[in-house]
Amino acid sequence: MAVSTIEELQSIIQNDQADSSQCLSFLVAGEEYAVDILAVQEIRGWESATPIPNSPTDIQGIINLRGTIVPIIDMRKRFALESCEYNDLTVVIILKTEEEQQNRCRTIGIVVDAVSDVYDISSAKMRPAGTGENSNSQYIKGLMSVKNRMLIFLDLHCLLSIQ
């Protein structure tokens, strides 16, 4: 494509930047998942959480994060996968999203096997999951091939709802 003016070039760059973003990928049971990096507040090593009686089975408990009570979700349990023992690679990713209906932020931690990478992505390249009626399909926003690997993008609003 031939660009004839500086204005055209700047327009192309702005459109590319508006369409691209970064994501954080992580591993759960050998699969690589990703979330928008802007939702990641911090990444912490595993520390035990305070259990909450009668909570859903995928809720490990809560932690006190600098005065904020943060529920911790075990992603293996959320996805009904085989559980494993936490080790030195196990991390908690603290995610923060805005709830549009209530105009407030929600902070939740997710326990994952390991953090993988940060990728530059283009939303135009994301494809529908095509998972059909799968119990975990509600959490999947889409799929994308990055560096010869398939990334499963998670829908944070569904993922962070405590059921």
Short mmCIF file of N, CA and C in Angstrom, two decimals, residues 98-106:
data_model
loop_
_atom_site.label_atom_id
_atom_site.label_comp_id
_atom_site.label_asym_id
_atom_site.label_seq_id
_atom_site.Cartn_x
_atom_site.Cartn_y
_atom_site.Cartn_z
N GLU A 98 -14.05 -2.85 35.87
CA GLU A 98 -15.14 -1.96 36.22
C GLU A 98 -16.46 -2.66 35.93
N GLU A 99 -17.38 -2.57 36.88
CA GLU A 99 -18.72 -3.09 36.67
C GLU A 99 -19.57 -1.95 36.14
N GLU A 100 -19.98 -2.09 34.89
CA GLU A 100 -20.68 -1.00 34.21
C GLU A 100 -22.00 -0.65 34.87
N GLN A 101 -22.76 -1.66 35.30
CA GLN A 101 -24.08 -1.40 35.86
C GLN A 101 -24.01 -0.63 37.17
N GLN A 102 -23.01 -0.96 38.00
CA GLN A 102 -22.93 -0.34 39.31
C GLN A 102 -21.87 0.75 39.39
N ASN A 103 -21.16 0.99 38.28
CA ASN A 103 -20.16 2.04 38.20
C ASN A 103 -19.13 1.96 39.34
N ARG A 104 -18.60 0.76 39.55
CA ARG A 104 -17.57 0.55 40.57
C ARG A 104 -16.59 -0.49 40.09
N CYS A 105 -15.45 -0.57 40.75
CA CYS A 105 -14.43 -1.55 40.39
C CYS A 105 -14.57 -2.80 41.24
N ARG A 106 -14.19 -3.91 40.65
CA ARG A 106 -14.20 -5.19 41.36
C ARG A 106 -12.80 -5.78 41.27
#
